[in-house]
């Protein structure tokens, strides 16, 4: 069907033959724990991760978009009638009423039957956006003979994975946790195999996790201490309070039961966290100081080299007008070899002539 759609859109020649050769005899396998399953033929769908796949899917689904837009249903957005939203292989139909949405679903169902496309109704949901006082619609939305579930908000992939993990925990228990632990341990890379950027990211992630864990532990410990203090104090029976006045006229209160004073909880772990933060601040300060010193030295070196370069340029740009420099220039222009007896005699005569 996809190849036929390419021909309908006037895509032929070498490009058509290339796409046909890719999908004509496509085979795949699944890797599980480093082992490969047997190869099997793939007769439906596009290749996942291929750069050409989104374009092929857009070409394949283009006539569906045209059919939905021809219904002239949807919501008004500025001067445009918005009826559907597309992202990769996800389609969102938008309508003002339940009847309009069902009409769109019927058009979608007819298109799927015509082009032999299957829709996963388990992942297809309906959402009714309304005001707080408006009741949710009782309309039953269907695609063919399959009913669609109505939800308050569509579930993301992370939510579906979380529910899957909870079902596995409930069914398999500790066995599944051990399997997951062994599976994730295979993807762990030792610190020695990481580069500096990955090491820094791992340290920051571990530091954040440890900090969050300690905060949870301190909160839990505070709640436990508060409950223990409330249990010790008999709140149902009020403590008798007696007012006592001495000779100086100063009054004070007295009670038969000991008073409970709640002291702030300071654990060794919280002290350790402050100490680590202090050490980290000290290291950062030293690093900044060293970088400033290094930057200052680099500026000095740069100024020295710049002045040296300026002097060299000035020396080369100045025209030499001394008798000796003129004599050397004449000998060099004549092609004479310096250092020989004849050249030295000629040089002396030329130098004398220049001096005169």
Short mmCIF file of C-alpha atoms in Angstrom, two decimals:
data_model
loop_
_atom_site.label_atom_id
_atom_site.label_comp_id
_atom_site.label_asym_id
_atom_site.label_seq_id
_atom_site.Cartn_x
_atom_site.Cartn_y
_atom_site.Cartn_z
CA UNK A 1 0.00 0.00 0.00
CA UNK A 2 2.80 2.39 0.81
CA UNK A 3 4.50 1.82 -2.55
CA UNK A 4 1.16 2.39 -4.28
CA UNK A 5 0.78 5.67 -2.40
CA UNK A 6 4.21 6.75 -3.65
CA UNK A 7 3.12 6.15 -7.23
CA UNK A 8 -0.11 8.08 -6.64
CA UNK A 9 1.96 11.04 -5.45
CA UNK A 10 4.11 10.82 -8.63
CA UNK A 11 7.17 9.50 -6.81
CA UNK A 12 8.83 7.07 -9.20
CA UNK A 13 12.16 6.36 -10.84
CA UNK A 14 15.30 5.74 -8.81
CA UNK A 15 13.79 7.03 -5.56
CA UNK A 16 10.84 4.65 -5.86
CA UNK A 17 13.14 1.71 -6.65
CA UNK A 18 15.34 2.55 -3.65
CA UNK A 19 12.38 2.60 -1.25
CA UNK A 20 11.03 -0.59 -2.80
CA UNK A 21 14.36 -2.39 -2.34
CA UNK A 22 14.42 -1.36 1.34
CA UNK A 23 10.93 -2.67 2.14
CA UNK A 24 10.59 -5.51 -0.36
CA UNK A 25 12.23 -8.19 1.81
CA UNK A 26 12.59 -6.68 5.27
CA UNK A 27 13.63 -8.95 8.15
CA UNK A 28 14.12 -8.18 11.83
CA UNK A 29 15.05 -9.81 15.11
CA UNK A 30 14.84 -8.90 18.79
CA UNK A 31 17.79 -8.63 21.16
CA UNK A 32 17.07 -9.82 24.71
CA UNK A 33 19.87 -9.73 27.30
CA UNK A 34 22.52 -9.67 24.58
CA UNK A 35 21.04 -12.60 22.65
CA UNK A 36 19.20 -12.44 19.31
CA UNK A 37 15.95 -14.19 18.45
CA UNK A 38 15.35 -15.89 15.12
CA UNK A 39 14.80 -13.62 12.11
CA UNK A 40 11.24 -12.93 10.95
CA UNK A 41 9.68 -11.01 8.06
CA UNK A 42 8.23 -7.51 8.57
CA UNK A 43 5.36 -6.91 6.16
CA UNK A 44 3.79 -3.87 7.86
CA UNK A 45 4.97 -0.53 9.17
CA UNK A 46 8.06 1.55 8.49
CA UNK A 47 11.52 1.07 9.92
CA UNK A 48 11.88 2.57 13.38
CA UNK A 49 14.70 5.11 13.65
CA UNK A 50 15.08 5.52 9.90
CA UNK A 51 15.32 9.14 8.70
CA UNK A 52 13.02 8.35 5.78
CA UNK A 53 10.23 6.84 7.94
CA UNK A 54 8.52 10.12 9.06
CA UNK A 55 8.39 11.34 5.45
CA UNK A 56 6.92 8.07 4.21
CA UNK A 57 4.30 8.11 6.97
CA UNK A 58 3.36 11.71 6.15
CA UNK A 59 2.90 10.81 2.48
CA UNK A 60 0.81 7.77 3.42
CA UNK A 61 -1.51 9.68 5.75
CA UNK A 62 -1.81 12.85 3.67
CA UNK A 63 -5.14 11.93 2.04
CA UNK A 64 -6.67 11.19 5.47
CA UNK A 65 -5.90 14.76 6.52
CA UNK A 66 -7.58 16.02 3.37
CA UNK A 67 -10.71 13.93 3.99
CA UNK A 68 -11.00 15.14 7.61
CA UNK A 69 -10.56 18.76 6.55
CA UNK A 70 -13.20 18.37 3.83
CA UNK A 71 -15.78 17.61 6.56
CA UNK A 72 -15.43 21.26 7.68
CA UNK A 73 -15.71 20.24 11.33
CA UNK A 74 -13.54 21.17 14.28
CA UNK A 75 -12.92 24.32 16.31
CA UNK A 76 -12.30 27.86 15.09
CA UNK A 77 -8.76 29.05 15.70
CA UNK A 78 -8.38 32.64 14.48
CA UNK A 79 -9.30 32.31 10.79
CA UNK A 80 -8.58 28.59 10.55
CA UNK A 81 -10.79 25.56 11.18
CA UNK A 82 -8.69 23.20 13.32
CA UNK A 83 -9.91 19.62 13.02
CA UNK A 84 -6.88 17.42 13.76
CA UNK A 85 -3.33 17.53 15.12
CA UNK A 86 -0.50 15.29 13.93
CA UNK A 87 2.77 14.39 15.64
CA UNK A 88 4.80 11.47 14.25
CA UNK A 89 2.33 8.55 14.22
CA UNK A 90 -0.09 10.13 16.75
CA UNK A 91 -3.35 11.73 15.59
CA UNK A 92 -5.63 13.95 17.69
CA UNK A 93 -9.12 14.73 16.36
CA UNK A 94 -10.69 17.96 17.66
CA UNK A 95 -14.44 18.70 17.47
CA UNK A 96 -17.01 21.03 19.01
CA UNK A 97 -19.61 18.34 19.74
CA UNK A 98 -19.78 14.60 20.27
CA UNK A 99 -21.64 14.11 16.99
CA UNK A 100 -18.92 15.93 15.03
CA UNK A 101 -16.23 13.81 16.65
CA UNK A 102 -18.11 10.60 15.86
CA UNK A 103 -18.41 11.75 12.24
CA UNK A 104 -14.64 12.19 12.13
CA UNK A 105 -14.15 8.75 13.67
CA UNK A 106 -16.40 7.21 11.02
CA UNK A 107 -14.34 8.87 8.28
CA UNK A 108 -11.17 7.57 9.93
CA UNK A 109 -12.64 4.06 10.11
CA UNK A 110 -13.56 4.08 6.41
CA UNK A 111 -10.09 5.30 5.48
CA UNK A 112 -8.48 2.54 7.57
CA UNK A 113 -10.64 -0.12 5.89
CA UNK A 114 -9.75 1.24 2.46
CA UNK A 115 -5.98 1.23 3.10
CA UNK A 116 -5.87 -1.80 5.45
CA UNK A 117 -4.67 0.11 8.50
CA UNK A 118 -5.32 -1.19 12.03
CA UNK A 119 -5.96 1.16 14.96
CA UNK A 120 -5.02 0.15 18.49
CA UNK A 121 -8.21 1.03 20.36
CA UNK A 122 -6.56 0.21 23.71
CA UNK A 123 -4.29 3.23 23.26
CA UNK A 124 -7.00 5.44 21.74
CA UNK A 125 -8.86 7.60 24.29
CA UNK A 126 -11.49 10.34 24.30
CA UNK A 127 -11.22 13.48 26.43
CA UNK A 128 -14.09 15.89 27.06
CA UNK A 129 -12.77 19.41 27.76
CA UNK A 130 -15.49 21.36 29.54
CA UNK A 131 -16.21 23.89 32.26
CA UNK A 132 -16.25 22.65 35.88
CA UNK A 133 -20.05 22.81 36.18
CA UNK A 134 -20.70 21.10 32.84
CA UNK A 135 -21.43 17.38 33.05
CA UNK A 136 -19.36 14.91 31.11
CA UNK A 137 -20.98 13.62 27.93
CA UNK A 138 -22.62 10.18 27.96
CA UNK A 139 -22.00 9.69 24.25
CA UNK A 140 -20.36 6.36 23.36
CA UNK A 141 -17.60 6.93 20.83
CA UNK A 142 -16.79 4.02 18.54
CA UNK A 143 -14.39 3.13 15.74
CA UNK A 144 -16.22 0.47 13.80
CA UNK A 145 -17.49 -1.93 16.48
CA UNK A 146 -14.88 -0.99 19.09
CA UNK A 147 -15.79 1.44 21.86
CA UNK A 148 -13.30 4.08 22.96
CA UNK A 149 -12.61 4.74 26.62
CA UNK A 150 -13.31 8.21 28.02
CA UNK A 151 -10.63 9.57 30.33
CA UNK A 152 -9.98 12.84 32.13
CA UNK A 153 -6.43 13.08 30.81
CA UNK A 154 -4.49 10.92 28.39
CA UNK A 155 -1.76 8.83 29.99
CA UNK A 156 1.82 9.47 29.04
CA UNK A 157 4.31 6.74 28.28
CA UNK A 158 5.87 7.09 31.73
CA UNK A 159 2.47 6.60 33.40
CA UNK A 160 1.80 3.47 31.34
CA UNK A 161 5.23 2.09 32.24
CA UNK A 162 4.60 2.84 35.91
CA UNK A 163 1.31 0.93 35.84
CA UNK A 164 3.07 -1.94 34.05
CA UNK A 165 5.73 -2.10 36.79
CA UNK A 166 3.08 -2.05 39.51
CA UNK A 167 1.23 -4.95 37.86
CA UNK A 168 4.47 -6.91 37.63
CA UNK A 169 5.25 -6.24 41.30
CA UNK A 170 1.79 -7.41 42.31
CA UNK A 171 1.96 -10.61 40.23
CA UNK A 172 5.62 -11.68 40.59
CA UNK A 173 6.72 -9.86 43.74
CA UNK A 174 10.39 -10.19 44.72
CA UNK A 175 11.16 -12.34 41.70
CA UNK A 176 10.41 -9.48 39.32
CA UNK A 177 12.47 -7.03 41.41
CA UNK A 178 15.46 -9.37 41.21
CA UNK A 179 15.03 -9.68 37.43
CA UNK A 180 14.89 -5.90 37.02
CA UNK A 181 17.95 -5.46 39.24
CA UNK A 182 19.93 -7.94 37.16
CA UNK A 183 18.75 -6.31 33.93
CA UNK A 184 19.74 -2.79 34.95
CA UNK A 185 23.07 -4.01 36.31
CA UNK A 186 24.04 -5.12 32.79
CA UNK A 187 23.75 -1.53 31.52
CA UNK A 188 25.88 -0.09 34.33
CA UNK A 189 29.26 1.28 33.25
CA UNK A 190 32.07 1.52 35.84
CA UNK A 191 33.32 4.99 36.65
CA UNK A 192 36.71 4.18 35.15
CA UNK A 193 35.06 3.78 31.71
CA UNK A 194 33.32 7.18 31.79
CA UNK A 195 34.72 10.44 30.48
CA UNK A 196 35.01 13.53 32.65
CA UNK A 197 31.62 14.93 31.60
CA UNK A 198 29.80 11.66 32.36
CA UNK A 199 31.62 11.32 35.70
CA UNK A 200 30.55 14.82 36.73
CA UNK A 201 26.92 14.14 35.75
CA UNK A 202 26.90 10.86 37.71
CA UNK A 203 28.35 12.54 40.83
CA UNK A 204 25.75 15.32 40.70
CA UNK A 205 22.95 12.79 40.27
CA UNK A 206 24.17 10.71 43.22
CA UNK A 207 24.58 13.85 45.35
CA UNK A 208 21.01 14.96 44.60
CA UNK A 209 19.61 11.50 45.35
CA UNK A 210 21.48 11.30 48.67
CA UNK A 211 20.30 14.79 49.65
CA UNK A 212 16.66 13.94 48.84
CA UNK A 213 16.93 10.66 50.76
CA UNK A 214 18.30 12.41 53.87
CA UNK A 215 15.55 15.00 53.77
CA UNK A 216 12.95 12.23 53.67
CA UNK A 217 14.62 10.45 56.58
CA UNK A 218 14.75 13.62 58.70
CA UNK A 219 11.09 14.36 57.96
CA UNK A 220 10.11 10.81 58.90
CA UNK A 221 12.18 10.98 62.11
CA UNK A 222 10.57 14.28 63.11
CA UNK A 223 7.10 12.80 62.60
CA UNK A 224 8.03 9.77 64.70
CA UNK A 225 9.34 11.96 67.54
CA UNK A 226 6.21 14.11 67.48
CA UNK A 227 3.98 11.04 67.75
CA UNK A 228 6.08 9.71 70.63
CA UNK A 229 5.84 13.01 72.50
CA UNK A 230 2.08 13.11 72.03
CA UNK A 231 1.75 9.57 73.39
CA UNK A 232 3.78 10.43 76.47
CA UNK A 233 1.67 13.45 77.23
CA UNK A 234 -1.78 12.58 78.51
CA UNK A 235 -3.81 14.95 76.41
CA UNK A 236 -7.16 13.63 77.56
CA UNK A 237 -6.58 14.58 81.23
CA UNK A 238 -5.68 18.23 81.77
CA UNK A 239 -2.73 18.92 84.06
CA UNK A 240 -3.71 20.74 87.28
CA UNK A 241 -2.01 24.12 87.39
CA UNK A 242 -1.40 25.89 90.70
CA UNK A 243 -0.57 29.59 90.97
CA UNK A 244 2.10 30.29 93.64
CA UNK A 245 3.00 33.80 94.89
CA UNK A 246 6.13 34.50 96.97
CA UNK A 247 6.88 37.33 99.40
CA UNK A 248 8.17 39.65 96.67
CA UNK A 249 4.88 39.41 94.81
CA UNK A 250 6.27 37.34 91.96
CA UNK A 251 3.86 34.62 90.85
CA UNK A 252 4.68 31.33 89.13
CA UNK A 253 2.79 28.27 87.97
CA UNK A 254 3.22 24.74 89.22
CA UNK A 255 1.93 21.40 87.92
CA UNK A 256 2.09 17.81 89.13
CA UNK A 257 3.17 16.40 85.76
CA UNK A 258 6.49 17.20 84.06
CA UNK A 259 6.39 19.69 81.23
CA UNK A 260 7.45 18.46 77.80
CA UNK A 261 9.78 20.73 75.90
CA UNK A 262 10.29 20.01 72.21
CA UNK A 263 13.90 20.50 71.21
CA UNK A 264 15.00 20.95 67.60
CA UNK A 265 16.27 17.71 66.10
CA UNK A 266 19.89 17.92 64.96
CA UNK A 267 21.17 14.65 63.60
CA UNK A 268 24.71 13.70 62.75
CA UNK A 269 23.69 13.33 59.13
CA UNK A 270 22.52 16.93 58.92
CA UNK A 271 25.84 18.09 60.39
CA UNK A 272 27.66 15.96 57.86
CA UNK A 273 25.71 17.56 55.04
CA UNK A 274 26.67 21.05 56.22
CA UNK A 275 30.29 20.00 56.49
CA UNK A 276 30.25 18.61 52.97
CA UNK A 277 28.66 21.80 51.70
CA UNK A 278 31.36 23.83 53.47
CA UNK A 279 34.10 21.70 51.90
CA UNK A 280 32.49 22.05 48.48
CA UNK A 281 32.30 25.84 48.91
CA UNK A 282 35.95 25.94 49.95
CA UNK A 283 36.99 23.89 46.93
CA UNK A 284 34.99 26.14 44.62
CA UNK A 285 36.55 29.27 46.17
CA UNK A 286 40.07 27.89 45.76
CA UNK A 287 39.32 26.93 42.18
CA UNK A 288 38.05 30.44 41.40
CA UNK A 289 41.14 31.97 43.03
CA UNK A 290 43.47 29.72 41.02
CA UNK A 291 41.63 30.52 37.81
CA UNK A 292 41.91 34.26 38.49
CA UNK A 293 45.67 33.94 39.11
CA UNK A 294 46.09 31.88 35.96
CA UNK A 295 44.08 34.43 33.98
CA UNK A 296 46.26 37.26 35.33
CA UNK A 297 49.45 35.43 34.32
CA UNK A 298 48.05 34.79 30.86
CA UNK A 299 47.31 38.49 30.44
CA UNK A 300 50.89 39.35 31.42
CA UNK A 301 52.28 36.85 28.93
CA UNK A 302 49.96 38.22 26.26
CA UNK A 303 51.14 41.80 26.87
CA UNK A 304 54.80 40.71 26.74
CA UNK A 305 54.32 38.90 23.45
CA UNK A 306 52.34 41.80 22.02
CA UNK A 307 55.10 44.31 22.84
CA UNK A 308 57.74 41.98 21.43
CA UNK A 309 55.75 41.63 18.23
CA UNK A 310 55.33 45.40 17.95
CA UNK A 311 59.08 45.94 18.36
CA UNK A 312 59.81 43.32 15.73
CA UNK A 313 57.36 44.92 13.30
CA UNK A 314 58.87 48.33 13.96
CA UNK A 315 62.38 47.00 13.42
CA UNK A 316 61.43 45.41 10.11
CA UNK A 317 59.50 48.42 8.89
CA UNK A 318 62.31 50.93 9.45
CA UNK A 319 64.42 51.59 6.35
CA UNK A 320 68.17 51.11 6.93
CA UNK A 321 70.21 54.08 5.59
CA UNK A 322 73.64 53.49 7.21
CA UNK A 323 76.74 53.00 4.95
CA UNK A 324 77.21 49.46 6.22
CA UNK A 325 73.61 48.47 5.59
CA UNK A 326 73.76 49.98 2.08
CA UNK A 327 76.99 48.08 1.36
CA UNK A 328 75.48 44.78 2.52
CA UNK A 329 72.41 45.42 0.38
CA UNK A 330 74.57 46.06 -2.72
CA UNK A 331 76.61 42.87 -2.16
CA UNK A 332 73.42 40.85 -1.68
CA UNK A 333 71.86 42.35 -4.81
CA UNK A 334 75.02 41.55 -6.84
CA UNK A 335 74.86 37.91 -5.78
CA UNK A 336 78.35 37.82 -4.21
CA UNK A 337 79.18 35.23 -1.57
CA UNK A 338 80.02 36.93 1.74
CA UNK A 339 83.15 35.84 3.62
CA UNK A 340 85.48 35.30 0.65
CA UNK A 341 88.61 37.39 0.08
CA UNK A 342 87.40 39.04 -3.12
CA UNK A 343 84.04 39.85 -1.57
CA UNK A 344 85.68 41.40 1.49
CA UNK A 345 87.89 43.60 -0.70
CA UNK A 346 84.91 44.74 -2.71
CA UNK A 347 82.98 45.32 0.51
CA UNK A 348 85.71 47.56 1.93
CA UNK A 349 85.81 49.67 -1.23
CA UNK A 350 82.04 50.01 -1.33
CA UNK A 351 81.93 50.89 2.36
CA UNK A 352 84.59 53.54 1.85
CA UNK A 353 82.67 54.95 -1.09
CA UNK A 354 79.45 55.10 0.91
CA UNK A 355 81.20 56.81 3.79
CA UNK A 356 82.67 59.45 1.46
#
